[in-house]
Amino acid sequence: MALFGGVNMNKKTMRDIEVTGKKVLVRVDYNVPLDKSGNITDDTRIRATLPTIEYLLSKNAAVVLASHLGRPKGTVAPQYTLLPVAKRLGELLGKEVQFVDECVGPKAEAKAAELKSGQVVLLENLRFHAEEEKNNADFAAKLAKLAEVFVNDAFGVSHRAHASVEGITKYLPAVAGFLMEKEINFLGQAVSSPSHPYVAIIGGAKVSDKIGVIGNLLAKVDTLIIGGGMANTFIAAQGYVTGKSLVEEDKLDLARSLIEDAKKRGVSLLLPTDVVVADQFAADAASKAVSINNIPGDWMALDIGPDTSKAYAAAVKDAKLIVWNGPMGVFEMDVFAKGTEAVAKAVAASEAVSVVGGGDSIAAIEKVGVQKEISHISTGGGASLEFLEGKVLPGIAAINDK
Ligand code: ADP
Ligand code: MG
């Protein structure tokens, strides 16, 4: 039995329970990006749920889908309606997806009651009700009334004890959908039984965002690679001039203690030896690669340098497991994307099981075009970080044990 943080991770999936002919409520994460006119600009999250929905339909289940979208803050905010998502899902499934403009109450109940085997309905935005995020028991019970079985396929919100994720499991048998199952398997492996050499790559803007995960990874990895904005705090902590780089002054002691901790544990902690500096935070800034002991006092480091890129690529080459969260530089600007690109290519080329999480990291992987070479792209940024920190995710804990 796999135990993470004392929690049984041997969770029931849709295959462990009778769903044939049943009414099944599936919590999905359809929190998709919308443009100013309300068009869906990326339907990855909708596509990601197709295997679960198609499986249930193949078992003649009647499928009731529930999701949140945006931050309507507990009131009906028409710009956050899930109606366009129902339409897009219908196109992707190649069958009608009904929509009901409520998620609880008489209308939703009538719709769920009349729903036949093989039919799909999407409920309106859960977060139009403040009770959802408060994990209100009555609200959870009302949702539960709509179905006989609950499937959680919304990994991205499983670090939150919300009514549609946690509360509802008190009223219905609760199992994992296929997307959830995949997340638990890949991230679970990294937490409880990692293959070695295990290399973690942590980057992104700030140390403070990822301090929990860095601390936890140091106890597990063979190599920890640090890049991105947060590397500047480590560079400053070693006593180098960092100019106008993003540095968290209040995290310098912490960075020094992490460097010490890595030494004590025999973890190879890789920090930049050179960086790409710019005279301003702009795509057309003057820029150059310098050694970390040569950062001009009025410039800022926006990417790892070419020597560092080579060293990082070499460090992942023979890994058996790679976990990556956070870009190596300001990859949104092409001039500062080279470090991230080099690392992405090295991760893609390695034979290792590779797990990438974080919204910007996934965008970077897609920009480089190597997403097919990554074993698992985690759908939940915050949730995957908390999972890797070894925290108990309430939404996963609430799924029935095998
Ligand atoms: P993720 O979404 O993958 O978890 P983060 O949100 O933590 O990643 O960090 C991504 C952001 O960090 C990007 O917007 C990127 O521009 C920024 N970033 C990376 N390197 C630097 C740097 N050297 N200075 C400033 N910002 C940086
Ligand atoms: Mg981000």
PDB file of C-alpha atoms in Angstrom, residues 135-284:
ATOM      1  CA  ASN A 135     -17.153  23.427   1.608  1.00  0.00           C
ATOM      2  CA  ASN A 136     -20.705  23.977   2.839  1.00  0.00           C
ATOM      3  CA  ALA A 137     -22.327  20.674   3.782  1.00  0.00           C
ATOM      4  CA  ASP A 138     -25.839  21.553   2.509  1.00  0.00           C
ATOM      5  CA  PHE A 139     -24.434  22.626  -0.840  1.00  0.00           C
ATOM      6  CA  ALA A 140     -22.406  19.413  -1.093  1.00  0.00           C
ATOM      7  CA  ALA A 141     -25.516  17.383  -0.249  1.00  0.00           C
ATOM      8  CA  LYS A 142     -27.513  19.195  -2.957  1.00  0.00           C
ATOM      9  CA  LEU A 143     -24.854  18.404  -5.524  1.00  0.00           C
ATOM     10  CA  ALA A 144     -24.792  14.783  -4.369  1.00  0.00           C
ATOM     11  CA  LYS A 145     -28.563  14.531  -4.992  1.00  0.00           C
ATOM     12  CA  LEU A 146     -27.853  14.789  -8.718  1.00  0.00           C
ATOM     13  CA  ALA A 147     -26.105  11.413  -8.998  1.00  0.00           C
ATOM     14  CA  GLU A 148     -25.377   7.960  -7.559  1.00  0.00           C
ATOM     15  CA  VAL A 149     -21.594   7.948  -7.998  1.00  0.00           C
ATOM     16  CA  PHE A 150     -18.966  10.702  -7.738  1.00  0.00           C
ATOM     17  CA  VAL A 151     -15.856  10.785  -9.927  1.00  0.00           C
ATOM     18  CA  ASN A 152     -13.090  13.286  -9.159  1.00  0.00           C
ATOM     19  CA  ASP A 153     -11.135  14.122 -12.323  1.00  0.00           C
ATOM     20  CA  ALA A 154     -10.170  17.644 -11.214  1.00  0.00           C
ATOM     21  CA  PHE A 155      -6.626  17.229  -9.920  1.00  0.00           C
ATOM     22  CA  GLY A 156      -5.991  20.973 -10.273  1.00  0.00           C
ATOM     23  CA  VAL A 157      -8.403  21.790  -7.431  1.00  0.00           C
ATOM     24  CA  SER A 158      -7.684  18.775  -5.234  1.00  0.00           C
ATOM     25  CA  HIS A 159      -5.474  20.794  -2.908  1.00  0.00           C
ATOM     26  CA  ARG A 160      -8.623  22.673  -1.910  1.00  0.00           C
ATOM     27  CA  ALA A 161     -11.308  21.270   0.402  1.00  0.00           C
ATOM     28  CA  HIS A 162     -14.228  22.564  -1.644  1.00  0.00           C
ATOM     29  CA  ALA A 163     -17.773  21.181  -1.608  1.00  0.00           C
ATOM     30  CA  SER A 164     -17.606  19.614  -5.088  1.00  0.00           C
ATOM     31  CA  VAL A 165     -14.205  18.055  -4.320  1.00  0.00           C
ATOM     32  CA  GLU A 166     -14.293  17.065  -0.652  1.00  0.00           C
ATOM     33  CA  GLY A 167     -17.733  17.653   0.917  1.00  0.00           C
ATOM     34  CA  ILE A 168     -19.598  15.659  -1.714  1.00  0.00           C
ATOM     35  CA  THR A 169     -17.647  12.487  -0.880  1.00  0.00           C
ATOM     36  CA  LYS A 170     -19.545  12.285   2.420  1.00  0.00           C
ATOM     37  CA  TYR A 171     -22.725  11.524   0.464  1.00  0.00           C
ATOM     38  CA  LEU A 172     -21.644   9.450  -2.552  1.00  0.00           C
ATOM     39  CA  PRO A 173     -19.190   6.670  -3.350  1.00  0.00           C
ATOM     40  CA  ALA A 174     -16.123   8.570  -4.603  1.00  0.00           C
ATOM     41  CA  VAL A 175     -13.564   7.331  -7.126  1.00  0.00           C
ATOM     42  CA  ALA A 176     -10.775   8.825  -9.263  1.00  0.00           C
ATOM     43  CA  GLY A 177     -11.210   9.577 -12.957  1.00  0.00           C
ATOM     44  CA  PHE A 178      -8.483   8.659 -15.448  1.00  0.00           C
ATOM     45  CA  LEU A 179      -6.797  12.071 -15.356  1.00  0.00           C
ATOM     46  CA  MET A 180      -6.682  12.000 -11.569  1.00  0.00           C
ATOM     47  CA  GLU A 181      -5.387   8.429 -11.632  1.00  0.00           C
ATOM     48  CA  LYS A 182      -2.528   9.447 -13.921  1.00  0.00           C
ATOM     49  CA  GLU A 183      -1.560  12.367 -11.678  1.00  0.00           C
ATOM     50  CA  ILE A 184      -1.560  10.160  -8.577  1.00  0.00           C
ATOM     51  CA  ASN A 185       0.538   7.515 -10.316  1.00  0.00           C
ATOM     52  CA  PHE A 186       3.228   9.846 -11.702  1.00  0.00           C
ATOM     53  CA  LEU A 187       3.485  12.281  -8.804  1.00  0.00           C
ATOM     54  CA  GLY A 188       3.031   9.461  -6.304  1.00  0.00           C
ATOM     55  CA  GLN A 189       5.998   7.636  -7.787  1.00  0.00           C
ATOM     56  CA  ALA A 190       8.137  10.771  -7.375  1.00  0.00           C
ATOM     57  CA  VAL A 191       7.100  11.149  -3.743  1.00  0.00           C
ATOM     58  CA  SER A 192       7.128   7.569  -2.492  1.00  0.00           C
ATOM     59  CA  SER A 193       9.337   5.416  -4.716  1.00  0.00           C
ATOM     60  CA  PRO A 194      11.516   7.575  -6.989  1.00  0.00           C
ATOM     61  CA  SER A 195      13.931   5.913  -9.410  1.00  0.00           C
ATOM     62  CA  HIS A 196      17.534   7.098  -9.141  1.00  0.00           C
ATOM     63  CA  PRO A 197      19.321   9.160 -10.278  1.00  0.00           C
ATOM     64  CA  TYR A 198      16.451  11.515  -9.422  1.00  0.00           C
ATOM     65  CA  VAL A 199      17.002  15.046 -10.723  1.00  0.00           C
ATOM     66  CA  ALA A 200      14.697  17.938  -9.811  1.00  0.00           C
ATOM     67  CA  ILE A 201      14.762  21.227 -11.715  1.00  0.00           C
ATOM     68  CA  ILE A 202      13.209  24.174  -9.927  1.00  0.00           C
ATOM     69  CA  GLY A 203      12.953  27.612 -11.460  1.00  0.00           C
ATOM     70  CA  GLY A 204      10.451  30.390 -11.941  1.00  0.00           C
ATOM     71  CA  ALA A 205      10.100  33.744 -10.385  1.00  0.00           C
ATOM     72  CA  LYS A 206      10.510  33.431  -6.634  1.00  0.00           C
ATOM     73  CA  VAL A 207      12.091  31.249  -3.943  1.00  0.00           C
ATOM     74  CA  SER A 208       9.147  32.037  -1.662  1.00  0.00           C
ATOM     75  CA  ASP A 209       6.675  30.345  -4.052  1.00  0.00           C
ATOM     76  CA  LYS A 210       8.579  27.082  -4.022  1.00  0.00           C
ATOM     77  CA  ILE A 211      10.429  26.934  -0.738  1.00  0.00           C
ATOM     78  CA  GLY A 212       8.291  24.073   0.590  1.00  0.00           C
ATOM     79  CA  VAL A 213       8.963  21.908  -2.406  1.00  0.00           C
ATOM     80  CA  ILE A 214      12.713  22.658  -2.444  1.00  0.00           C
ATOM     81  CA  GLY A 215      13.020  21.633   1.209  1.00  0.00           C
ATOM     82  CA  ASN A 216      11.134  18.399   0.598  1.00  0.00           C
ATOM     83  CA  LEU A 217      13.003  17.547  -2.603  1.00  0.00           C
ATOM     84  CA  LEU A 218      16.384  17.877  -0.873  1.00  0.00           C
ATOM     85  CA  ALA A 219      15.492  14.797   1.181  1.00  0.00           C
ATOM     86  CA  LYS A 220      14.787  12.747  -1.934  1.00  0.00           C
ATOM     87  CA  VAL A 221      16.787  13.831  -4.977  1.00  0.00           C
ATOM     88  CA  ASP A 222      20.340  13.117  -6.071  1.00  0.00           C
ATOM     89  CA  THR A 223      20.629  16.401  -7.946  1.00  0.00           C
ATOM     90  CA  LEU A 224      18.740  19.666  -7.481  1.00  0.00           C
ATOM     91  CA  ILE A 225      19.033  22.227 -10.249  1.00  0.00           C
ATOM     92  CA  ILE A 226      18.052  25.840  -9.568  1.00  0.00           C
ATOM     93  CA  GLY A 227      17.360  28.375 -12.302  1.00  0.00           C
ATOM     94  CA  GLY A 228      15.103  31.310 -13.133  1.00  0.00           C
ATOM     95  CA  GLY A 229      14.528  34.395 -11.027  1.00  0.00           C
ATOM     96  CA  MET A 230      14.927  32.424  -7.802  1.00  0.00           C
ATOM     97  CA  ALA A 231      18.519  31.535  -8.708  1.00  0.00           C
ATOM     98  CA  ASN A 232      19.442  35.193  -8.204  1.00  0.00           C
ATOM     99  CA  THR A 233      18.674  34.911  -4.486  1.00  0.00           C
ATOM    100  CA  PHE A 234      21.092  31.961  -4.310  1.00  0.00           C
ATOM    101  CA  ILE A 235      23.719  33.925  -6.282  1.00  0.00           C
ATOM    102  CA  ALA A 236      23.347  36.883  -3.892  1.00  0.00           C
ATOM    103  CA  ALA A 237      23.458  34.492  -0.905  1.00  0.00           C
ATOM    104  CA  GLN A 238      26.941  33.388  -2.046  1.00  0.00           C
ATOM    105  CA  GLY A 239      28.076  37.009  -1.835  1.00  0.00           C
ATOM    106  CA  TYR A 240      28.039  38.016  -5.525  1.00  0.00           C
ATOM    107  CA  VAL A 241      26.791  41.360  -6.834  1.00  0.00           C
ATOM    108  CA  THR A 242      23.388  40.815  -8.485  1.00  0.00           C
ATOM    109  CA  GLY A 243      22.707  44.357  -9.681  1.00  0.00           C
ATOM    110  CA  LYS A 244      19.041  44.984 -10.430  1.00  0.00           C
ATOM    111  CA  SER A 245      18.157  41.279 -10.610  1.00  0.00           C
ATOM    112  CA  LEU A 246      15.078  39.981  -8.840  1.00  0.00           C
ATOM    113  CA  VAL A 247      16.449  39.047  -5.387  1.00  0.00           C
ATOM    114  CA  GLU A 248      14.422  38.279  -2.264  1.00  0.00           C
ATOM    115  CA  GLU A 249      16.531  39.941   0.442  1.00  0.00           C
ATOM    116  CA  ASP A 250      14.512  38.284   3.202  1.00  0.00           C
ATOM    117  CA  LYS A 251      15.290  34.830   1.769  1.00  0.00           C
ATOM    118  CA  LEU A 252      19.111  35.079   1.692  1.00  0.00           C
ATOM    119  CA  ASP A 253      19.571  33.211   4.991  1.00  0.00           C
ATOM    120  CA  LEU A 254      17.162  30.574   3.812  1.00  0.00           C
ATOM    121  CA  ALA A 255      19.103  30.148   0.562  1.00  0.00           C
ATOM    122  CA  ARG A 256      22.329  29.759   2.558  1.00  0.00           C
ATOM    123  CA  SER A 257      20.756  27.131   4.798  1.00  0.00           C
ATOM    124  CA  LEU A 258      19.469  25.222   1.750  1.00  0.00           C
ATOM    125  CA  ILE A 259      23.002  25.223   0.308  1.00  0.00           C
ATOM    126  CA  GLU A 260      24.271  23.826   3.656  1.00  0.00           C
ATOM    127  CA  ASP A 261      21.476  21.264   3.831  1.00  0.00           C
ATOM    128  CA  ALA A 262      22.301  20.003   0.334  1.00  0.00           C
ATOM    129  CA  LYS A 263      25.965  19.583   1.367  1.00  0.00           C
ATOM    130  CA  LYS A 264      25.030  17.656   4.497  1.00  0.00           C
ATOM    131  CA  ARG A 265      22.751  15.346   2.578  1.00  0.00           C
ATOM    132  CA  GLY A 266      25.220  14.790  -0.241  1.00  0.00           C
ATOM    133  CA  VAL A 267      22.785  16.249  -2.779  1.00  0.00           C
ATOM    134  CA  SER A 268      24.445  17.838  -5.772  1.00  0.00           C
ATOM    135  CA  LEU A 269      22.946  21.360  -5.788  1.00  0.00           C
ATOM    136  CA  LEU A 270      23.531  23.061  -9.134  1.00  0.00           C
ATOM    137  CA  LEU A 271      23.409  26.852  -9.243  1.00  0.00           C
ATOM    138  CA  PRO A 272      24.175  29.110 -12.210  1.00  0.00           C
ATOM    139  CA  THR A 273      27.826  29.874 -12.864  1.00  0.00           C
ATOM    140  CA  ASP A 274      26.950  32.351 -15.608  1.00  0.00           C
ATOM    141  CA  VAL A 275      23.836  34.355 -16.486  1.00  0.00           C
ATOM    142  CA  VAL A 276      22.422  36.434 -19.318  1.00  0.00           C
ATOM    143  CA  VAL A 277      22.102  40.011 -18.088  1.00  0.00           C
ATOM    144  CA  ALA A 278      20.096  42.873 -19.600  1.00  0.00           C
ATOM    145  CA  ASP A 279      20.119  46.629 -19.088  1.00  0.00           C
ATOM    146  CA  GLN A 280      16.330  46.613 -18.696  1.00  0.00           C
ATOM    147  CA  PHE A 281      13.375  44.203 -18.422  1.00  0.00           C
ATOM    148  CA  ALA A 282      12.464  44.283 -22.110  1.00  0.00           C
ATOM    149  CA  ALA A 283      12.652  42.092 -25.208  1.00  0.00           C
ATOM    150  CA  ASP A 284      14.816  44.680 -26.989  1.00  0.00           C
TER     151      ASP A 284
END
